[in-house]
Short mmCIF file of C-alpha atoms in Angstrom, two decimals:
data_model
loop_
_atom_site.label_atom_id
_atom_site.label_comp_id
_atom_site.label_asym_id
_atom_site.label_seq_id
_atom_site.Cartn_x
_atom_site.Cartn_y
_atom_site.Cartn_z
CA MET A 189 44.28 83.96 43.19
CA LYS A 190 47.56 86.13 41.96
CA ILE A 191 47.50 84.01 38.10
CA LEU A 192 43.43 84.86 37.70
CA GLN A 193 44.48 88.58 38.43
CA ARG A 194 47.30 88.86 36.03
CA LEU A 195 45.35 86.83 33.29
CA LYS A 196 42.50 89.77 33.69
CA ARG A 197 45.21 92.10 32.31
CA ALA A 198 44.77 90.51 29.02
CA VAL A 199 41.57 90.66 26.67
CA VAL A 200 41.91 88.36 23.38
CA THR A 201 39.50 88.63 20.86
CA VAL A 202 40.14 86.38 17.80
CA GLU A 203 37.64 86.62 14.55
CA PRO A 204 38.75 83.90 11.82
CA HIS A 205 38.32 85.16 8.41
CA ILE A 206 35.08 83.56 7.02
CA PRO A 207 35.18 82.88 2.92
CA THR A 208 32.38 85.05 1.63
CA SER A 209 32.71 83.29 -2.21
CA GLU A 210 32.79 80.21 -3.45
CA SER A 211 36.04 81.15 -5.35
CA GLU A 212 37.66 82.17 -2.20
CA VAL A 213 36.54 79.16 -0.39
CA GLU A 214 38.02 76.79 -3.31
CA SER A 215 41.45 78.69 -3.66
CA PRO A 216 44.29 77.05 -1.77
CA GLU A 217 45.86 80.51 -1.35
CA ALA A 218 42.97 82.07 0.20
CA PRO A 219 43.80 83.96 3.43
CA THR A 220 42.78 83.20 6.92
CA GLU A 221 43.04 86.47 8.58
CA ALA A 222 42.68 87.43 12.40
CA THR A 223 42.41 90.19 14.48
CA LEU A 224 43.38 90.58 18.09
CA THR A 225 43.15 92.82 20.74
CA CYS A 226 45.34 92.71 23.79
CA THR A 227 45.90 95.18 26.51
CA LYS A 228 48.81 96.15 28.27
CA GLY A 229 50.68 92.81 30.02
CA TYR A 230 51.40 90.22 27.48
CA GLY A 231 52.25 91.92 24.06
CA LYS A 232 51.89 89.17 21.26
CA THR A 233 49.77 86.08 21.91
CA ILE A 234 50.18 82.58 20.64
CA GLN A 235 47.31 83.40 18.34
CA GLN A 236 48.70 86.34 16.73
CA THR A 237 51.98 85.12 16.15
CA PHE A 238 50.53 81.90 14.32
CA TYR A 239 48.54 84.12 11.82
CA GLU A 240 51.02 86.27 11.19
CA SER A 241 53.27 83.48 10.12
CA GLN A 242 50.88 82.23 7.52
CA SER A 243 52.54 83.96 4.58
CA GLN A 244 55.87 81.10 5.36
CA TRP A 245 53.44 78.40 5.75
CA ILE A 246 53.94 75.46 2.90
CA ASP A 247 50.66 73.79 1.83
CA ASP A 248 50.96 70.39 2.61
CA PRO A 249 48.12 68.09 3.94
CA ILE A 250 48.38 69.16 7.30
CA THR A 251 48.75 73.22 7.41
CA SER A 252 46.21 73.37 4.75
CA GLN A 253 43.71 72.38 6.85
CA TRP A 254 44.76 75.18 9.34
CA ARG A 255 43.36 77.92 6.79
CA ASP A 256 39.59 76.45 7.46
CA PRO A 257 38.40 79.04 10.56
CA ASN A 258 36.42 76.22 11.86
CA HIS A 259 39.31 73.72 12.28
CA ARG A 260 40.15 72.92 16.19
CA VAL A 261 43.85 74.24 15.98
CA HIS A 262 42.08 77.51 16.68
CA GLN A 263 40.57 76.18 19.84
CA VAL A 264 43.85 74.52 20.70
CA LEU A 265 45.62 77.86 20.31
CA SER A 266 43.49 79.55 22.52
CA LYS A 267 43.81 77.15 25.00
CA VAL A 268 47.64 77.10 24.92
CA ASN A 269 47.63 80.74 25.33
CA ASP A 270 45.95 80.61 28.33
CA LEU A 271 48.30 78.03 29.71
CA TYR A 272 51.36 79.95 28.41
CA HIS A 273 50.13 82.94 30.10
CA ALA A 274 49.46 81.28 33.41
CA TRP A 275 52.81 79.44 33.19
CA SER A 276 54.31 83.00 32.60
CA SER A 277 52.95 83.99 35.56
CA ALA A 278 53.54 81.39 38.11
CA GLN A 279 56.11 81.18 40.43
CA THR A 280 59.43 79.24 40.07
CA ASN A 281 59.22 75.98 42.01
CA PRO A 282 62.41 74.60 43.46
CA PHE A 283 63.87 71.62 41.76
CA GLY A 284 61.92 68.72 41.37
CA PRO A 285 62.56 65.44 39.32
CA SER A 286 58.92 65.37 37.96
CA ALA A 287 58.21 66.77 34.38
CA ASN A 288 56.44 70.06 34.67
CA MET A 289 52.36 69.70 34.18
CA PHE A 290 52.22 72.59 32.22
CA SER A 291 54.69 71.71 29.43
CA LEU A 292 53.11 68.31 29.59
CA LYS A 293 49.80 69.52 28.81
CA ILE A 294 50.84 71.61 26.12
CA GLY A 295 52.38 69.06 24.05
CA ARG A 296 49.43 66.62 24.42
CA LEU A 297 46.98 69.75 23.10
CA LEU A 298 49.85 70.66 20.38
CA ALA A 299 50.27 66.76 19.72
CA ALA A 300 46.62 65.99 19.61
CA VAL A 301 45.89 68.39 16.61
CA GLY A 302 48.84 67.77 14.52
CA LEU A 303 51.44 70.11 15.48
CA PRO A 304 55.03 69.12 16.50
CA TRP A 305 55.18 67.98 20.28
CA HIS A 306 58.04 70.49 20.92
CA ASN A 307 60.33 72.29 18.49
CA ASN A 308 62.99 74.96 20.41
CA GLN A 309 65.01 75.11 17.60
CA ILE A 310 69.04 74.01 17.80
CA ASN A 311 70.16 77.58 18.09
CA MET A 312 71.74 79.62 21.20
CA LEU A 313 69.25 81.15 23.55
CA ASN A 314 69.63 84.82 21.57
CA GLU A 315 69.24 83.24 18.14
CA ILE A 316 65.72 83.22 17.20
CA ASP A 317 64.82 81.74 14.20
CA THR A 318 61.29 83.85 13.31
CA SER A 319 59.91 81.33 10.76
CA TRP A 320 58.84 79.17 13.21
CA PRO A 321 56.96 80.91 16.34
CA PHE A 322 56.41 78.02 18.75
CA HIS A 323 59.56 77.70 20.49
CA PHE A 324 60.15 77.94 24.55
CA LYS A 325 63.48 79.93 23.82
CA SER A 326 62.47 82.56 26.97
CA PHE A 327 62.15 79.44 29.14
CA GLU A 328 65.00 77.67 28.04
CA MET A 329 66.99 80.84 28.92
CA GLY A 330 65.26 80.45 32.30
CA ILE A 331 66.26 76.95 32.81
CA ILE A 332 69.85 77.33 31.28
CA CYS A 333 70.60 80.44 33.62
CA ALA A 334 69.29 78.72 36.71
CA LYS A 335 71.80 75.74 36.42
CA GLU A 336 74.73 77.85 35.22
CA ALA A 337 74.32 80.16 38.33
CA ARG A 338 74.93 77.04 40.29
CA VAL A 339 78.31 76.40 38.60
CA GLY A 340 79.50 80.33 38.88
CA ASP A 341 78.48 81.45 35.13
CA PRO A 342 75.14 82.69 34.87
CA ASP A 343 76.09 84.89 32.06
CA ALA A 344 77.04 81.34 29.95
CA LEU A 345 75.23 80.63 26.59
CA GLY A 346 74.31 77.31 25.87
CA TYR A 347 70.78 75.45 24.74
CA VAL A 348 68.84 72.52 25.69
CA SER A 349 69.82 69.20 23.90
CA ASN A 350 70.08 65.59 24.20
CA VAL A 351 72.87 63.96 26.00
CA SER A 352 74.58 62.80 23.02
CA GLY A 353 74.61 66.15 21.11
CA ALA A 354 75.37 68.38 24.36
CA ASN A 355 78.47 65.97 24.69
CA CYS A 356 79.74 66.32 20.97
CA TYR A 357 78.93 70.08 20.96
CA CYS A 358 81.05 70.80 24.07
CA ILE A 359 83.82 68.59 22.91
CA ARG A 360 83.88 70.04 19.66
CA ALA A 361 84.36 73.51 21.53
CA LEU A 362 87.21 72.65 23.12
CA GLN A 363 88.62 71.35 20.11
CA GLN A 364 88.26 74.57 18.33
CA GLU A 365 89.59 76.55 21.22
CA LEU A 366 92.74 74.19 20.81
CA ARG A 367 92.85 74.86 17.08
CA GLU A 368 92.49 78.68 17.45
CA LYS A 369 95.20 79.22 20.34
CA HIS A 370 97.45 76.31 19.77
CA PRO A 371 97.31 75.41 16.24
CA THR A 372 100.21 73.19 15.84
CA ARG A 373 99.30 71.07 18.84
CA ARG A 374 97.36 67.87 18.06
CA PRO A 375 95.09 67.19 20.55
CA ILE A 376 94.56 63.59 22.38
CA LEU A 377 91.29 62.47 24.18
CA VAL A 378 91.46 60.79 26.97
CA TYR A 379 88.68 58.82 29.09
CA ASP A 380 87.96 56.33 31.53
CA HIS A 381 84.43 55.71 32.23
CA PHE A 382 82.56 57.92 29.10
CA ASP A 383 80.09 56.68 27.39
CA THR A 384 81.91 54.81 24.46
CA LYS A 385 79.06 55.41 22.04
CA VAL A 386 79.34 59.27 22.38
CA LEU A 387 83.39 58.81 21.83
CA LYS A 388 82.74 56.65 18.66
CA SER A 389 81.23 59.89 17.41
CA VAL A 390 83.00 62.36 18.56
CA GLU A 391 85.88 60.13 16.86
CA ALA A 392 84.09 59.75 13.19
CA PHE A 393 82.82 63.36 13.30
CA PHE A 394 86.12 65.37 14.61
CA GLY A 395 88.73 63.09 13.91
CA LEU A 396 90.16 63.00 17.49
CA GLU A 397 92.15 60.35 18.43
CA LEU A 398 90.76 58.36 21.77
CA HIS A 399 92.82 56.95 24.50
CA HIS A 400 91.62 54.82 27.48
CA ILE A 401 93.34 54.70 30.62
CA SER A 402 92.10 53.64 34.33
CA LEU A 403 92.17 56.25 36.82
CA SER A 404 92.51 53.60 39.68
CA ASN A 405 95.96 52.98 38.74
CA GLY A 406 98.67 55.08 40.84
CA ARG A 407 99.06 59.01 40.05
CA GLY A 408 102.76 58.52 39.06
CA ASP A 409 102.41 55.31 36.97
CA LEU A 410 99.57 57.42 35.14
CA ILE A 411 101.67 60.51 34.49
CA ARG A 412 104.69 58.76 32.97
CA HIS A 413 101.94 56.79 30.85
CA LEU A 414 100.38 59.98 29.80
CA ARG A 415 103.67 61.87 29.17
CA ASN A 416 104.52 58.73 26.44
CA VAL A 417 101.18 59.12 25.22
CA THR A 418 101.23 62.88 24.50
CA ALA A 419 104.77 62.90 23.49
CA ASP A 420 105.87 64.60 26.94
CA GLY A 421 103.12 66.83 26.93
CA THR A 422 103.54 68.38 23.52
CA ARG A 423 100.05 66.92 22.42
CA PRO A 424 97.58 68.63 24.99
CA ILE A 425 94.81 66.58 26.63
CA ILE A 426 91.10 66.77 25.99
CA PHE A 427 89.79 64.36 29.16
CA THR A 428 86.23 63.35 28.98
CA ALA A 429 85.11 62.62 32.38
CA THR A 430 81.47 61.35 33.73
CA LEU A 431 80.10 61.99 37.38
CA GLY A 432 77.58 58.93 36.46
CA ASN A 433 77.48 56.86 33.36
CA ALA A 434 74.70 54.36 32.75
CA ASN A 435 76.25 51.83 34.76
CA GLY A 436 76.72 53.66 37.68
CA GLU A 437 80.22 54.35 37.40
CA ASP A 438 82.11 57.90 37.57
CA ASP A 439 85.14 58.94 37.26
CA ASP A 440 87.77 60.25 40.17
CA MET A 441 88.07 63.87 39.80
CA GLU A 442 90.71 64.32 42.34
CA MET A 443 93.15 61.92 40.18
CA ILE A 444 92.18 64.19 36.92
CA CYS A 445 93.37 67.57 38.74
CA ASP A 446 96.45 65.44 39.58
CA ILE A 447 96.80 65.12 35.84
CA SER A 448 96.42 68.51 35.24
CA ASP A 449 98.86 69.67 37.57
CA ALA A 450 101.69 67.67 35.50
CA LEU A 451 100.28 67.72 31.79
CA PRO A 452 98.39 70.45 29.58
CA LEU A 453 94.57 69.30 29.91
CA PHE A 454 91.22 70.70 29.03
CA LEU A 455 88.27 69.22 31.07
CA HIS A 456 84.94 68.15 29.81
CA VAL A 457 82.35 66.64 32.38
CA ASP A 458 79.25 65.06 31.32
CA ALA A 459 77.06 65.40 34.51
CA THR A 460 73.92 64.74 32.84
CA ARG A 461 72.54 62.05 35.80
CA SER A 462 73.66 63.72 38.98
CA PHE A 463 73.99 67.66 38.15
CA ASP A 464 71.17 68.93 40.00
CA TYR A 465 71.94 66.54 42.90
CA ILE A 466 75.42 67.84 43.16
CA THR A 467 75.07 71.32 42.58
CA THR A 468 71.96 71.51 44.92
CA LEU A 469 73.39 70.01 48.12
CA PRO A 470 74.68 72.13 50.87
CA LYS A 471 78.17 72.61 51.34
CA ARG A 472 78.24 70.77 54.53
CA ASP A 473 76.69 67.69 53.11
CA ARG A 474 78.89 67.78 50.26
CA ARG A 475 82.20 67.92 52.30
CA GLN A 476 80.82 65.23 54.60
CA LEU A 477 80.14 62.84 51.48
CA GLY A 478 83.54 64.21 49.69
CA ILE A 479 82.00 65.56 46.73
CA GLN A 480 83.76 68.66 45.24
CA GLU A 481 82.01 71.31 43.87
CA LEU A 482 81.74 72.15 40.06
CA ILE A 483 82.91 75.46 38.67
CA LEU A 484 82.14 76.36 35.14
CA GLY A 485 84.67 78.17 33.44
CA MET A 486 87.68 78.56 31.03
CA LYS A 487 91.46 78.33 32.02
CA ALA A 488 94.59 78.14 30.69
CA LEU A 489 96.02 75.29 28.81
CA ASP A 490 98.77 74.64 31.03
CA GLN A 491 96.95 75.77 34.26
CA SER A 492 95.92 73.20 37.12
CA LEU A 493 92.04 72.26 37.14
CA ARG A 494 92.10 73.03 41.03
CA SER A 495 90.58 76.04 42.03
CA ARG A 496 92.73 78.30 44.59
CA ASP A 497 90.64 76.86 47.47
CA GLY A 498 91.33 73.30 46.42
#
């Protein structure tokens, strides 16, 4: 009932321009105009943004069809607009593993008419490319901020990406941080169970040297070995850890913290498969299971990874 009441606040009238002359019908340059009337509540609608972007359209076989006022894209956009407003007014549900039905329905409608299934721009949340109106940056911001708040930093920036892209981006960011603050110290990337396919890309893209270790070895042996590999700590470590790889293996975070007590180290964690589970566990359950709390943040290179409370 609440959603219906909110939807009544917006009255949308779409009037596609009907060609009045034969030359106008034949011309590929003929504009397709639309007028929109909106009451207060929602501002711009999906249809309005669509029509306003016509000046930037490329006349390929697909987009040229959209200039036809009878093309079904106009009906589909109206349905998408209704879904958009319903989605905007819906209450945020607790985390669940199932896909959001609103987004699936929107995707099917867009795909059926020939529009891309999803294009959210590979930009930060505040970097909006106005040439493509069909993005979901506001929803992406809500997702990112909600997840970041669980790890202690609701103001961090990021964007939704695939797993390999996200890993490469974050590792690159650590490399850039080291280059800026320690330009003479060449880092080495150390790993145990991390996805080797991603690391091969990192090696090729960023020129990072890879070094595999086994965290199951004793603390003393590991630190002595890494002192040799890093020239007694003059080469900082970028440690890439996983909290659940494709084989069900994870890295010993306690041992990685021990290494950070003795050697300069930045940590990158891939928690793709376990993030929501770990970050929504009650503190009591986490302690009983021996699962450490994740805290997102930057630290000095020589600072331990351990928080003050352990």
